[in-house]
Coordinates of C-alpha atoms and ligand atoms in Angstrom, one line a residue:
M1076 CA 27.5 1.0 8.5
K1077 CA 27.3 3.4 5.5
I1078 CA 23.5 1.7 3.4
V1079 CA 22.1 4.0 0.0
M1080 CA 18.7 3.9 -0.6
V1081 CA 17.5 4.4 -4.3
G1082 CA 13.7 5.4 -4.9
S1083 CA 12.7 7.8 -1.8
G1084 CA 8.4 6.5 -1.8
Y1085 CA 6.3 5.4 0.6
V1086 CA 9.0 2.3 1.2
G1087 CA 11.9 3.9 0.6
L1088 CA 12.4 7.1 2.4
V1089 CA 10.7 5.2 5.6
S1090 CA 13.1 2.5 4.9
G1091 CA 15.5 4.8 5.1
A1092 CA 15.0 7.6 7.5
C1093 CA 14.5 3.9 10.2
L1094 CA 17.9 2.5 9.2
A1095 CA 19.4 6.4 10.2
D1096 CA 17.2 6.0 13.2
F1097 CA 18.9 2.8 14.3
G1098 CA 22.5 4.7 13.5
H1099 CA 23.5 4.0 10.1
D1100 CA 24.5 6.1 7.4
V1101 CA 22.3 6.4 5.1
V1102 CA 21.7 8.3 1.4
C1103 CA 18.1 8.4 0.5
I1104 CA 18.5 8.7 -3.6
D1105 CA 15.2 9.2 -5.9
K1106 CA 16.0 10.4 -9.6
D1107 CA 12.8 12.8 -9.1
A1108 CA 14.9 16.5 -8.7
G1109 CA 11.9 17.9 -6.9
K1110 CA 10.7 15.5 -4.6
I1111 CA 15.7 15.5 -3.2
E1112 CA 14.4 19.7 -3.5
R1113 CA 11.8 19.0 -1.3
L1114 CA 13.3 16.3 1.2
H1115 CA 16.0 19.0 1.6
Q1116 CA 13.6 21.4 2.2
G1117 CA 12.2 19.4 4.6
I1118 CA 9.0 18.7 3.1
M1119 CA 7.9 15.2 2.6
P1120 CA 6.7 13.9 -0.6
I1121 CA 4.4 12.1 0.6
Y1122 CA 2.0 11.9 3.6
E1123 CA 3.3 9.6 6.7
P1124 CA 2.5 10.3 10.6
G1125 CA 5.5 10.7 11.8
L1126 CA 7.7 10.4 8.8
A1127 CA 8.6 14.2 9.3
E1128 CA 9.9 13.9 12.6
L1129 CA 11.6 11.0 12.2
V1130 CA 13.7 12.6 8.8
A1131 CA 14.0 16.1 10.6
S1132 CA 16.0 14.6 13.4
N1133 CA 18.0 11.9 11.7
V1134 CA 19.3 15.0 9.5
K1135 CA 20.3 16.8 11.7
A1136 CA 21.9 13.9 14.0
G1137 CA 24.1 13.7 10.5
R1138 CA 22.8 10.3 9.3
L1139 CA 20.4 11.1 6.9
S1140 CA 20.8 13.1 3.9
F1141 CA 19.2 13.3 0.3
S1142 CA 20.5 13.3 -3.8
T1143 CA 19.5 11.9 -7.1
D1144 CA 22.9 11.3 -7.3
L1145 CA 23.5 7.5 -7.4
S1146 CA 27.1 7.1 -8.7
S1147 CA 28.9 9.3 -5.7
A1148 CA 26.7 8.1 -2.8
I1149 CA 27.4 3.9 -3.4
D1150 CA 31.0 4.7 -3.7
G1151 CA 31.7 1.9 0.2
A1152 CA 28.4 2.3 0.7
Q1153 CA 28.1 -1.8 2.1
A1154 CA 24.2 -2.2 1.7
I1155 CA 22.4 -0.8 -1.4
F1156 CA 18.6 -0.9 -1.4
I1157 CA 16.5 -1.2 -4.4
A1158 CA 13.1 0.1 -3.4
V1159 CA 11.9 1.5 -6.4
G1160 CA 8.4 1.1 -8.3
T1161 CA 6.8 -2.6 -9.6
P1162 CA 3.4 -1.2 -11.1
S1163 CA 1.9 -3.2 -13.4
R1164 CA 3.2 -3.4 -17.1
R1165 CA 0.7 -1.9 -19.2
G1166 CA -1.8 -4.4 -21.0
D1167 CA -0.9 -8.1 -19.6
G1168 CA -0.7 -7.2 -15.4
H1169 CA 3.1 -8.5 -15.4
A1170 CA 5.3 -6.8 -12.8
D1171 CA 7.0 -3.6 -14.7
L1172 CA 10.5 -4.6 -13.8
T1173 CA 12.3 -1.5 -16.1
Y1174 CA 12.6 0.8 -12.9
V1175 CA 14.0 -2.2 -11.0
Y1176 CA 16.8 -3.1 -13.6
A1177 CA 17.5 0.9 -14.0
V1178 CA 18.3 0.7 -11.2
A1179 CA 20.8 -2.5 -11.3
Q1180 CA 22.1 -0.8 -14.0
E1181 CA 23.6 2.3 -12.4
V1182 CA 25.2 0.3 -9.4
A1183 CA 26.3 -2.4 -11.9
E1184 CA 28.8 1.2 -13.6
N1185 CA 29.2 2.3 -10.6
L1186 CA 30.2 0.4 -8.3
K1187 CA 33.5 0.0 -6.8
T1188 CA 33.6 -0.9 -3.9
P1189 CA 32.3 -4.4 -2.4
A1190 CA 28.5 -4.8 -1.3
V1191 CA 25.2 -5.8 -0.9
V1192 CA 22.4 -4.7 -3.7
V1193 CA 19.2 -5.7 -1.3
T1194 CA 16.1 -5.9 -3.3
K1195 CA 13.6 -4.2 -1.5
S1196 CA 10.6 -3.9 -4.0
T1197 CA 8.3 -6.1 -4.6
V1198 CA 9.5 -8.3 -8.1
P1199 CA 8.3 -11.5 -9.3
V1200 CA 10.9 -14.6 -8.9
G1201 CA 13.9 -15.0 -11.3
T1202 CA 14.0 -11.0 -10.3
G1203 CA 16.7 -11.5 -8.1
D1204 CA 18.7 -13.4 -10.3
E1205 CA 18.9 -11.0 -13.7
V1206 CA 20.1 -8.1 -11.1
E1207 CA 22.9 -10.9 -10.6
R1208 CA 23.1 -11.1 -14.4
I1209 CA 23.1 -7.5 -15.0
I1210 CA 25.8 -6.4 -12.2
R1211 CA 28.0 -9.1 -13.6
D1212 CA 27.7 -8.6 -16.8
S1213 CA 28.6 -5.2 -16.3
G1214 CA 32.3 -6.4 -15.3
T1215 CA 32.7 -5.5 -12.2
A1216 CA 35.4 -6.0 -10.1
T1217 CA 34.7 -6.1 -6.9
Q1218 CA 32.6 -8.5 -4.3
F1219 CA 29.4 -7.8 -4.7
A1220 CA 26.0 -10.5 -3.7
V1221 CA 22.7 -9.8 -4.3
V1222 CA 19.9 -10.1 -1.8
S1223 CA 16.0 -10.4 -1.8
N1224 CA 14.3 -8.0 1.4
P1225 CA 10.8 -8.0 0.7
E1226 CA 9.0 -5.0 2.8
F1227 CA 5.7 -5.9 4.3
L1228 CA 5.0 -2.2 6.7
R1229 CA 1.3 -0.8 5.6
E1230 CA 1.1 2.8 5.2
G1231 CA -0.3 4.7 8.2
A1232 CA 1.5 2.8 10.6
A1233 CA 5.3 2.6 8.3
I1234 CA 7.2 3.2 11.0
G1235 CA 5.6 1.2 13.6
D1236 CA 6.0 -1.6 11.4
F1237 CA 9.5 -1.1 10.6
K1238 CA 10.9 -1.0 13.6
R1239 CA 8.3 -4.1 15.3
P1240 CA 8.0 -6.1 12.2
D1241 CA 6.2 -9.3 12.4
R1242 CA 9.3 -11.2 10.5
I1243 CA 12.1 -9.9 8.2
V1244 CA 12.4 -11.9 5.4
I1245 CA 16.2 -12.2 4.1
G1246 CA 16.7 -14.6 0.7
A1247 CA 20.6 -14.6 0.6
E1248 CA 22.6 -17.2 -1.1
D1249 CA 25.9 -17.0 0.6
E1250 CA 27.2 -16.0 3.8
W1251 CA 28.8 -13.0 3.8
A1252 CA 25.6 -11.6 2.3
R1253 CA 24.0 -12.7 5.6
S1254 CA 26.7 -11.6 7.4
V1255 CA 26.1 -8.1 6.3
M1256 CA 22.1 -8.4 6.5
S1257 CA 22.7 -9.1 10.1
E1258 CA 24.4 -5.8 10.4
V1259 CA 21.8 -4.1 8.7
Y1260 CA 19.2 -4.8 10.6
R1261 CA 20.8 -5.9 14.1
P1262 CA 19.0 -3.7 16.5
L1263 CA 15.9 -5.4 15.6
F1264 CA 17.7 -8.5 15.8
L1265 CA 18.4 -7.4 19.5
N1266 CA 14.6 -7.1 19.8
K1267 CA 14.6 -10.0 19.2
A1268 CA 11.7 -9.5 15.7
P1269 CA 11.6 -13.4 13.7
I1270 CA 14.2 -13.0 11.4
L1271 CA 14.0 -15.4 8.0
F1272 CA 16.8 -15.9 6.5
T1273 CA 15.8 -17.9 2.6
S1274 CA 16.7 -18.8 -0.5
R1275 CA 16.5 -15.5 -2.8
R1276 CA 13.7 -17.2 -4.7
S1277 CA 11.2 -18.4 -1.6
S1278 CA 11.4 -14.8 -1.0
E1279 CA 10.6 -13.4 -3.7
L1280 CA 7.6 -15.4 -3.6
I1281 CA 6.9 -15.1 -0.2
K1282 CA 6.8 -11.2 -0.6
Y1283 CA 3.4 -12.5 -3.2
A1284 CA 2.0 -15.2 -1.3
A1285 CA 1.5 -13.1 2.5
N1286 CA -0.5 -10.3 -0.2
A1287 CA -2.5 -12.9 -1.8
F1288 CA -3.5 -14.9 1.3
L1289 CA -4.8 -11.4 2.3
A1290 CA -6.5 -10.4 -0.3
T1291 CA -7.8 -13.8 -0.5
K1292 CA -8.7 -13.4 3.1
I1293 CA -10.2 -10.2 2.6
T1294 CA -12.3 -11.3 -0.5
F1295 CA -13.6 -13.7 1.4
I1296 CA -15.0 -11.7 4.3
N1297 CA -16.7 -9.4 1.3
E1298 CA -18.7 -12.5 -0.2
M1299 CA -19.2 -13.3 3.3
A1300 CA -20.8 -10.6 4.2
D1301 CA -22.5 -10.3 0.0
L1302 CA -24.3 -13.5 1.3
C1303 CA -25.7 -11.7 4.7
E1304 CA -27.4 -9.5 2.9
K1305 CA -29.3 -12.1 1.3
V1306 CA -29.7 -14.3 4.4
G1307 CA -30.8 -12.2 6.8
G1308 CA -27.1 -12.7 8.7
D1309 CA -25.0 -10.0 10.1
V1310 CA -20.9 -9.4 8.4
Q1311 CA -19.4 -8.6 11.7
D1312 CA -20.9 -11.3 14.4
V1313 CA -19.6 -13.6 11.6
A1314 CA -16.1 -12.2 11.1
R1315 CA -16.2 -12.4 15.1
G1316 CA -17.6 -15.2 15.6
I1317 CA -14.6 -16.9 12.8
G1318 CA -11.7 -14.5 13.4
L1319 CA -11.3 -15.7 17.2
D1320 CA -10.9 -19.0 15.4
G1321 CA -6.7 -18.9 16.0
R1322 CA -6.3 -21.1 13.1
I1323 CA -8.8 -18.2 11.7
G1324 CA -7.3 -14.9 13.3
S1325 CA -9.0 -11.6 13.4
K1326 CA -7.3 -10.0 11.6
F1327 CA -8.4 -8.5 7.5
L1328 CA -11.8 -9.8 8.1
H1329 CA -13.4 -6.4 7.4
A1330 CA -15.6 -6.7 4.9
G1331 CA -15.6 -3.5 2.3
P1332 CA -15.9 -1.8 -0.4
G1333 CA -12.9 -3.9 -1.8
Y1334 CA -9.5 -4.2 -1.7
G1335 CA -7.9 -1.7 -3.5
G1336 CA -4.0 0.5 -2.4
S1337 CA 0.1 0.4 -4.3
C1338 CA 0.0 -3.0 -3.0
F1339 CA -2.9 -6.0 -3.0
P1340 CA -4.0 -5.0 -6.5
K1341 CA -1.2 -5.1 -8.5
D1342 CA 0.9 -8.5 -6.5
T1343 CA -2.1 -10.1 -6.9
L1344 CA -2.4 -9.9 -10.9
A1345 CA 1.2 -10.2 -11.1
L1346 CA 1.2 -13.9 -9.0
L1347 CA -1.3 -14.7 -11.9
K1348 CA 0.9 -13.6 -14.1
T1349 CA 4.0 -16.0 -12.6
A1350 CA 1.8 -18.9 -12.3
E1351 CA 0.8 -18.5 -16.3
D1352 CA 3.7 -18.5 -17.0
Y1353 CA 5.3 -21.2 -14.9
N1354 CA 2.2 -23.1 -15.9
S1355 CA 0.8 -23.8 -12.3
P1356 CA -2.1 -22.1 -11.7
V1357 CA -3.4 -20.0 -8.3
R1358 CA -7.4 -20.4 -9.4
I1359 CA -7.7 -19.1 -5.6
V1360 CA -5.9 -15.3 -6.7
E1361 CA -7.5 -15.6 -9.9
A1362 CA -11.3 -16.1 -8.5
V1363 CA -10.0 -12.8 -6.0
V1364 CA -9.1 -11.0 -9.1
H1365 CA -11.9 -11.4 -10.6
V1366 CA -14.1 -11.2 -7.5
N1367 CA -12.8 -8.0 -6.1
D1368 CA -12.5 -6.2 -10.1
S1369 CA -16.3 -6.3 -9.7
R1370 CA -17.1 -5.3 -5.8
K1371 CA -15.6 -1.9 -6.4
R1372 CA -18.1 -1.4 -9.8
A1373 CA -21.3 -2.9 -7.3
M1374 CA -20.6 -0.3 -4.5
G1375 CA -22.1 2.0 -6.9
R1376 CA -24.9 -0.4 -7.9
K1377 CA -25.1 -0.3 -4.1
V1378 CA -25.4 3.2 -3.7
I1379 CA -27.6 4.0 -6.3
E1380 CA -29.6 1.9 -5.0
A1381 CA -30.0 3.9 -1.5
L1382 CA -31.1 6.4 -3.5
G1383 CA -33.8 4.4 -5.1
G1384 CA -32.6 3.3 -8.4
D1385 CA -31.7 6.2 -10.3
A1386 CA -29.2 8.2 -9.8
R1387 CA -29.7 11.0 -12.2
G1388 CA -29.0 14.5 -11.3
K1389 CA -28.8 13.4 -7.6
R1390 CA -26.1 15.2 -5.8
I1391 CA -23.6 12.6 -3.6
A1392 CA -21.4 13.1 -1.2
L1393 CA -18.3 11.3 -0.8
L1394 CA -16.3 11.1 2.4
G1395 CA -12.7 9.7 2.0
L1396 CA -11.0 8.6 -1.4
T1397 CA -7.7 7.2 -0.8
F1398 CA -7.6 3.3 -0.8
K1399 CA -7.3 3.8 3.5
P1400 CA -7.1 5.9 5.7
N1401 CA -3.9 7.9 7.3
T1402 CA -2.1 7.9 3.7
D1403 CA -2.6 10.5 0.8
D1404 CA -2.2 7.1 -2.0
M1405 CA -4.8 7.4 -4.1
R1406 CA -3.3 4.2 -6.3
D1407 CA -6.2 1.6 -7.0
A1408 CA -8.5 3.4 -4.4
P1409 CA -12.4 1.5 -4.8
S1410 CA -13.0 5.2 -4.7
I1411 CA -12.3 5.9 -8.9
A1412 CA -14.3 2.9 -10.0
I1413 CA -17.4 4.4 -7.4
V1414 CA -17.0 7.4 -8.3
Q1415 CA -17.4 6.1 -11.9
A1416 CA -20.2 4.0 -11.7
L1417 CA -22.0 7.3 -9.9
Q1418 CA -21.1 9.9 -12.7
D1419 CA -22.2 7.0 -15.3
A1420 CA -24.8 7.2 -14.1
G1421 CA -25.7 11.0 -13.8
A1422 CA -24.9 12.0 -10.3
D1423 CA -23.1 14.8 -9.2
V1424 CA -19.7 13.7 -6.8
V1425 CA -18.8 16.0 -4.4
A1426 CA -16.4 14.6 -2.0
Y1427 CA -13.6 15.6 1.0
D1428 CA -10.5 13.5 2.5
P1429 CA -8.3 14.8 4.6
E1430 CA -5.4 14.2 3.0
G1431 CA -5.5 12.4 -0.6
M1432 CA -7.3 16.1 -2.4
E1433 CA -4.2 16.7 -4.4
I1434 CA -3.7 13.7 -5.2
A1435 CA -7.0 12.9 -6.1
A1436 CA -8.3 16.4 -8.0
P1437 CA -6.1 15.2 -11.0
M1438 CA -7.1 12.1 -10.9
L1439 CA -10.6 12.3 -10.4
P1440 CA -11.1 16.3 -12.6
N1441 CA -15.2 15.8 -12.7
V1442 CA -15.5 15.2 -9.0
T1443 CA -15.8 18.6 -6.7
M1444 CA -13.5 18.8 -4.5
A1445 CA -15.0 20.4 -0.6
K1446 CA -13.2 21.9 2.1
G1447 CA -14.3 20.3 4.6
T1448 CA -16.5 17.2 5.7
Y1449 CA -19.7 19.4 6.5
D1450 CA -19.3 21.2 3.7
A1451 CA -18.9 17.8 1.5
V1452 CA -22.5 17.1 2.3
A1453 CA -24.2 20.3 2.4
G1454 CA -27.3 20.4 -0.9
A1455 CA -26.5 15.5 -0.7
D1456 CA -28.7 13.8 -1.6
A1457 CA -26.3 10.6 -0.1
V1458 CA -24.2 10.1 1.6
V1459 CA -21.4 7.8 1.5
L1460 CA -18.8 6.9 4.0
V1461 CA -16.0 5.2 1.1
T1462 CA -12.9 5.4 3.4
E1463 CA -12.9 4.7 7.9
W1464 CA -10.3 8.1 8.6
D1465 CA -10.8 9.0 12.4
A1466 CA -12.4 12.4 11.6
F1467 CA -15.5 11.1 9.9
R1468 CA -16.4 7.9 13.0
G1469 CA -17.1 11.6 15.7
I1470 CA -19.5 12.9 12.4
D1471 CA -22.7 15.0 13.8
L1472 CA -25.7 13.4 12.1
D1473 CA -27.8 15.7 13.6
R1474 CA -25.4 18.6 11.7
V1475 CA -25.4 16.5 8.5
G1476 CA -29.1 16.1 8.4
Q1477 CA -29.4 19.5 8.0
L1478 CA -27.0 20.2 5.8
A1479 CA -28.0 17.7 3.5
R1480 CA -30.9 17.5 1.0
G1481 CA -31.4 14.0 1.4
K1482 CA -31.6 11.6 4.4
V1483 CA -29.6 8.5 3.2
L1484 CA -26.1 7.9 4.9
V1485 CA -24.7 4.3 2.8
D1486 CA -21.2 3.2 5.4
L1487 CA -19.6 1.2 2.6
R1488 CA -16.7 0.6 5.9
N1489 CA -19.9 -0.6 8.5
V1490 CA -18.0 2.5 10.9
F1491 CA -21.7 3.6 12.0
N1492 CA -24.1 2.2 14.1
P1493 CA -26.9 1.3 12.6
A1494 CA -29.4 2.2 15.9
E1495 CA -28.3 5.4 16.2
V1496 CA -28.1 6.6 12.4
R1497 CA -31.4 5.6 12.1
A1498 CA -32.5 7.0 15.0
A1499 CA -31.3 10.7 13.1
G1500 CA -33.9 9.7 10.1
F1501 CA -31.5 8.3 8.2
T1502 CA -32.5 5.6 5.7
Y1503 CA -28.9 4.2 6.5
S1504 CA -26.9 0.7 4.8
S1505 CA -23.7 -0.6 5.0
V1506 CA -22.1 -3.8 4.3
G1507 CA -23.0 -7.0 5.0
R1508 CA -25.4 -5.9 7.9
P1509 CA -29.1 -5.9 8.6
Ligands
LIG1439 P1 7.2 4.9 -5.3 O1 5.9 5.5 -6.3 O2 6.0 5.3 -3.9 O3 8.4 5.4 -4.6 C1 9.3 4.8 -6.2 C2 10.3 5.8 -6.1 O4 11.6 5.4 -6.6 C3 9.7 6.8 -6.6 O5 9.7 8.3 -6.0 C4 10.8 7.5 -7.8 O6 11.0 8.4 -8.6 C5 11.8 6.4 -7.4 N1 12.7 6.0 -8.7 C6 12.1 5.2 -9.8 N2 13.2 4.7 -10.1 C7 14.1 5.6 -10.0 C8 15.8 5.6 -9.8 N3 16.2 4.5 -11.5 N4 16.8 5.6 -9.3 C9 16.1 6.6 -8.3 N5 15.2 6.5 -8.0 C10 13.9 6.2 -8.7 O7 6.8 3.7 -4.4 P2 5.9 2.4 -3.0 O8 5.1 2.5 -2.3 O9 7.7 3.2 -2.0 O10 7.0 0.7 -3.5 C11 8.3 0.7 -4.2 C12 8.1 -1.0 -4.3 O11 8.4 -1.7 -2.3 C13 7.0 -1.5 -4.7 O12 7.4 -2.7 -5.5 C14 5.9 -1.8 -4.0 O13 5.8 -3.1 -4.2 C15 7.1 -2.5 -2.9 N6 5.7 -2.2 -1.4 C16 4.9 -1.6 -1.4 C17 4.3 -0.6 -0.2 C18 4.2 0.2 -0.1 O14 2.9 0.3 1.2 N7 3.5 0.9 -0.4 C19 4.7 -1.4 0.6 C20 5.2 -3.7 0.7 C21 6.5 -3.2 -0.4

């Protein structure tokens, strides 16, 4: 089957490489010529475990190629995926659909052979209708259908998630489109991955509902963590105690500095806007967005408190900058608000992240980027664990104690054992634990 993937970012490149690995003939398109040039040279534009190997083997097998030219690539393609960004629109928080509609327009102008146009980008309810209208209005004479197929992969575990998904959601309005999509995902059907065929609008909403629910779960446990700190409870025990209830489930109950990343912040906001437009408020999600926004900066205040209430002139070492481990993605990372709060309080911030520093450096121009963990902590008055990269879990606390100026450790991911850290002579604080 010939497939075109438009947008070769975190989602498009992983999806394209995995579909090629299923045996399809895939062309990944991007309008960023530098990105396509690097892909031609075998250089990955993003950090995602296992991606370089997967891309290389499928390029070698002749199933995966890259191009900036959509118009020639779509000739004969049975499925054309749209996997471009849908960031928050500046000013109002609506999903910015400029990139999606630009691709729809380009497809409309060049479509000559029957194809299913598949929106994989996260898009608000009704976007599929508009994509269909754009293509229809172009006067194309060929058969086409527009399908919604939201993506649920997690950065850092993207390939496994794509190949072994919890479910595949396909919102299609006609039988031909459903049969083409069945062919696209046939290897996964054979693996018995649950597949949900639904209407296009339901499918579009499923993605936002899923992300809003997960954001709510995180925010709930974060507030329980705050309460634990006040009443003397341990949020990890609370999470375990509620998570063992099958109706609740143990995943996504890790208290921390607030959710960030390329999806939850923008998708919760976009859902609020859809709810507003349809006069059907989603008050729980409104509260989640509000609570999470204030939490990130509050983590900066937590660090300042650990320093005795005054951070002026203090050197603070941040371990981890990306919004989670195993990615270089810095979009809406909690570290950004934490850095801001610390710098506003007069602190001097130094940071180290195993993969995120190249992207983080221009976003955090006044932060000194260290060469490694121990380089970062040298001379620091406080060390703050922001992202739980494995590399930080086994840190040598005695060495940190010798290199740092102050023995203050703030663990925003509850990675360390409080007794061990205190035994090493540190003043230790974490999230929602005694
Ligand atoms: P990204 O920014 O990494 O990639 C988007 C790519 O599209 C960029 O390389 C950009 O150059 C390219 N592009 C933009 N306009 C184009 C055009 N007209 N023609 C060709 N290429 C074009 O974004 P992403 O993180 O891959 O997200 C893509 C979509 O998937 C978003 O809607 C996002 O919400 C959704 N999503 C993301 C994740 C995730 O973990 N990142 C997970 C699920 C869903």
